[in-house]
Amino acid sequence: MKRNLYVSAAVAAAVALLAGGPAAAAVATPADAARTAPAAAPAAPADTTAEGAAAAALKDYPGVIESLDRDGNVWHVDVVTKDGKGHAELKVDAANGKVTRENVDTDEDAGEHKDLLAAKVTAEKALKAAVAAHPGEAWAVEWDSDDNGKSASWHVEVRGSDGKTWDGSVDATTGKVTARSDSDDDYDNG
């Protein structure tokens, strides 16, 4: 009389492990291994750059960026609508890129923003030009429509890998980057 011999998967895996090592055990029980394999850890979120914060802000509130600056783990972004009649103060979380509207005004004087809206060089282009001229991470950009006869420009701050901040101006028409002198520094860092 023949006897049927039934061997459980656990016994087969133990025998395979003893006989052929871990690789043989894995081959012997692929279904069990797949069920008990630990899930891969999620990737850590990347820190949102100035360019990423600008893109997130404009996606939430379309228009033209008037200023953008980082304060700790938050980007503060001011956006003016393309018709100049709307203005929003937004916060962009640097850890996850989430946008929060802090203040929205839909009754702006469009004439106050005509130079900004007509500028050939946007805030995003000014950031790129400043980082190209002075490598580092863009930290702030602010529209500067000077009332004392100077041409409109962007004030840009770039933090180098050495931790030092470089202040520059980017011409709103030509995109030319220059270092700011102390007499030019009317930018509010607070």
mmCIF file with all atom_site columns, N, CA and C in Angstrom, residues 6 33 37 46 50 71 81 107 123 146 156 160-162 168 179:
data_model
loop_
_atom_site.group_PDB
_atom_site.id
_atom_site.type_symbol
_atom_site.label_atom_id
_atom_site.label_alt_id
_atom_site.label_comp_id
_atom_site.label_asym_id
_atom_site.label_entity_id
_atom_site.label_seq_id
_atom_site.pdbx_PDB_ins_code
_atom_site.Cartn_x
_atom_site.Cartn_y
_atom_site.Cartn_z
_atom_site.occupancy
_atom_site.B_iso_or_equiv
_atom_site.pdbx_formal_charge
_atom_site.auth_seq_id
_atom_site.auth_comp_id
_atom_site.auth_asym_id
_atom_site.auth_atom_id
_atom_site.pdbx_PDB_model_num
ATOM 1  N N  . TYR A 1 6   ? 2.344   14.197  2.845   1.00 0.00 ? 6   TYR A N  1
ATOM 2  C CA . TYR A 1 6   ? 2.084   15.631  2.678   1.00 0.00 ? 6   TYR A CA 1
ATOM 3  C C  . TYR A 1 6   ? 3.070   16.399  3.539   1.00 0.00 ? 6   TYR A C  1
ATOM 4  N N  . ALA A 1 33  ? 6.908   34.591  1.027   1.00 0.00 ? 33  ALA A N  1
ATOM 5  C CA . ALA A 1 33  ? 7.846   35.709  1.106   1.00 0.00 ? 33  ALA A CA 1
ATOM 6  C C  . ALA A 1 33  ? 7.193   36.986  0.608   1.00 0.00 ? 33  ALA A C  1
ATOM 7  N N  . ALA A 1 37  ? 6.945   40.315  3.000   1.00 0.00 ? 37  ALA A N  1
ATOM 8  C CA . ALA A 1 37  ? 8.035   41.259  2.717   1.00 0.00 ? 37  ALA A CA 1
ATOM 9  C C  . ALA A 1 37  ? 7.657   42.637  3.241   1.00 0.00 ? 37  ALA A C  1
ATOM 10 N N  . ALA A 1 46  ? 11.033  66.236  -0.795  1.00 0.00 ? 46  ALA A N  1
ATOM 11 C CA . ALA A 1 46  ? 12.102  67.175  -1.131  1.00 0.00 ? 46  ALA A CA 1
ATOM 12 C C  . ALA A 1 46  ? 11.690  68.570  -0.663  1.00 0.00 ? 46  ALA A C  1
ATOM 13 N N  . ALA A 1 50  ? 12.606  77.906  -4.330  1.00 0.00 ? 50  ALA A N  1
ATOM 14 C CA . ALA A 1 50  ? 11.923  79.145  -4.709  1.00 0.00 ? 50  ALA A CA 1
ATOM 15 C C  . ALA A 1 50  ? 11.135  78.939  -5.994  1.00 0.00 ? 50  ALA A C  1
ATOM 16 N N  . ASP A 1 71  ? 10.799  82.240  4.903   1.00 0.00 ? 71  ASP A N  1
ATOM 17 C CA . ASP A 1 71  ? 10.906  82.506  6.326   1.00 0.00 ? 71  ASP A CA 1
ATOM 18 C C  . ASP A 1 71  ? 10.771  81.167  7.025   1.00 0.00 ? 71  ASP A C  1
ATOM 19 N N  . THR A 1 81  ? -2.993  89.552  -10.094 1.00 0.00 ? 81  THR A N  1
ATOM 20 C CA . THR A 1 81  ? -3.645  88.988  -11.278 1.00 0.00 ? 81  THR A CA 1
ATOM 21 C C  . THR A 1 81  ? -3.166  89.722  -12.524 1.00 0.00 ? 81  THR A C  1
ATOM 22 N N  . ASP A 1 107 ? -10.065 94.139  -5.367  1.00 0.00 ? 107 ASP A N  1
ATOM 23 C CA . ASP A 1 107 ? -10.412 95.519  -5.694  1.00 0.00 ? 107 ASP A CA 1
ATOM 24 C C  . ASP A 1 107 ? -9.169  96.410  -5.739  1.00 0.00 ? 107 ASP A C  1
ATOM 25 N N  . ALA A 1 123 ? 9.551   87.426  -12.145 1.00 0.00 ? 123 ALA A N  1
ATOM 26 C CA . ALA A 1 123 ? 10.234  87.030  -10.907 1.00 0.00 ? 123 ALA A CA 1
ATOM 27 C C  . ALA A 1 123 ? 10.973  85.714  -11.112 1.00 0.00 ? 123 ALA A C  1
ATOM 28 N N  . ASP A 1 146 ? 11.359  101.621 -8.538  1.00 0.00 ? 146 ASP A N  1
ATOM 29 C CA . ASP A 1 146 ? 11.938  102.754 -7.821  1.00 0.00 ? 146 ASP A CA 1
ATOM 30 C C  . ASP A 1 146 ? 11.325  104.069 -8.299  1.00 0.00 ? 146 ASP A C  1
ATOM 31 N N  . VAL A 1 156 ? 17.006  90.440  -5.605  1.00 0.00 ? 156 VAL A N  1
ATOM 32 C CA . VAL A 1 156 ? 17.088  88.993  -5.402  1.00 0.00 ? 156 VAL A CA 1
ATOM 33 C C  . VAL A 1 156 ? 18.137  88.686  -4.349  1.00 0.00 ? 156 VAL A C  1
ATOM 34 N N  . GLY A 1 160 ? 24.510  81.255  -0.703  1.00 0.00 ? 160 GLY A N  1
ATOM 35 C CA . GLY A 1 160 ? 25.533  80.346  -1.209  1.00 0.00 ? 160 GLY A CA 1
ATOM 36 C C  . GLY A 1 160 ? 25.717  79.145  -0.319  1.00 0.00 ? 160 GLY A C  1
ATOM 37 N N  . SER A 1 161 ? 26.463  78.171  -0.805  1.00 0.00 ? 161 SER A N  1
ATOM 38 C CA . SER A 1 161 ? 26.723  76.967  -0.019  1.00 0.00 ? 161 SER A CA 1
ATOM 39 C C  . SER A 1 161 ? 27.547  77.287  1.235   1.00 0.00 ? 161 SER A C  1
ATOM 40 N N  . ASP A 1 162 ? 28.197  78.443  1.255   1.00 0.00 ? 162 ASP A N  1
ATOM 41 C CA . ASP A 1 162 ? 28.962  78.874  2.426   1.00 0.00 ? 162 ASP A CA 1
ATOM 42 C C  . ASP A 1 162 ? 28.078  79.528  3.491   1.00 0.00 ? 162 ASP A C  1
ATOM 43 N N  . GLY A 1 168 ? 21.414  91.009  -4.969  1.00 0.00 ? 168 GLY A N  1
ATOM 44 C CA . GLY A 1 168 ? 21.609  91.525  -6.312  1.00 0.00 ? 168 GLY A CA 1
ATOM 45 C C  . GLY A 1 168 ? 20.341  92.126  -6.868  1.00 0.00 ? 168 GLY A C  1
ATOM 46 N N  . ALA A 1 179 ? 25.333  93.403  -8.515  1.00 0.00 ? 179 ALA A N  1
ATOM 47 C CA . ALA A 1 179 ? 25.327  93.344  -7.049  1.00 0.00 ? 179 ALA A CA 1
ATOM 48 C C  . ALA A 1 179 ? 24.722  94.625  -6.517  1.00 0.00 ? 179 ALA A C  1
#
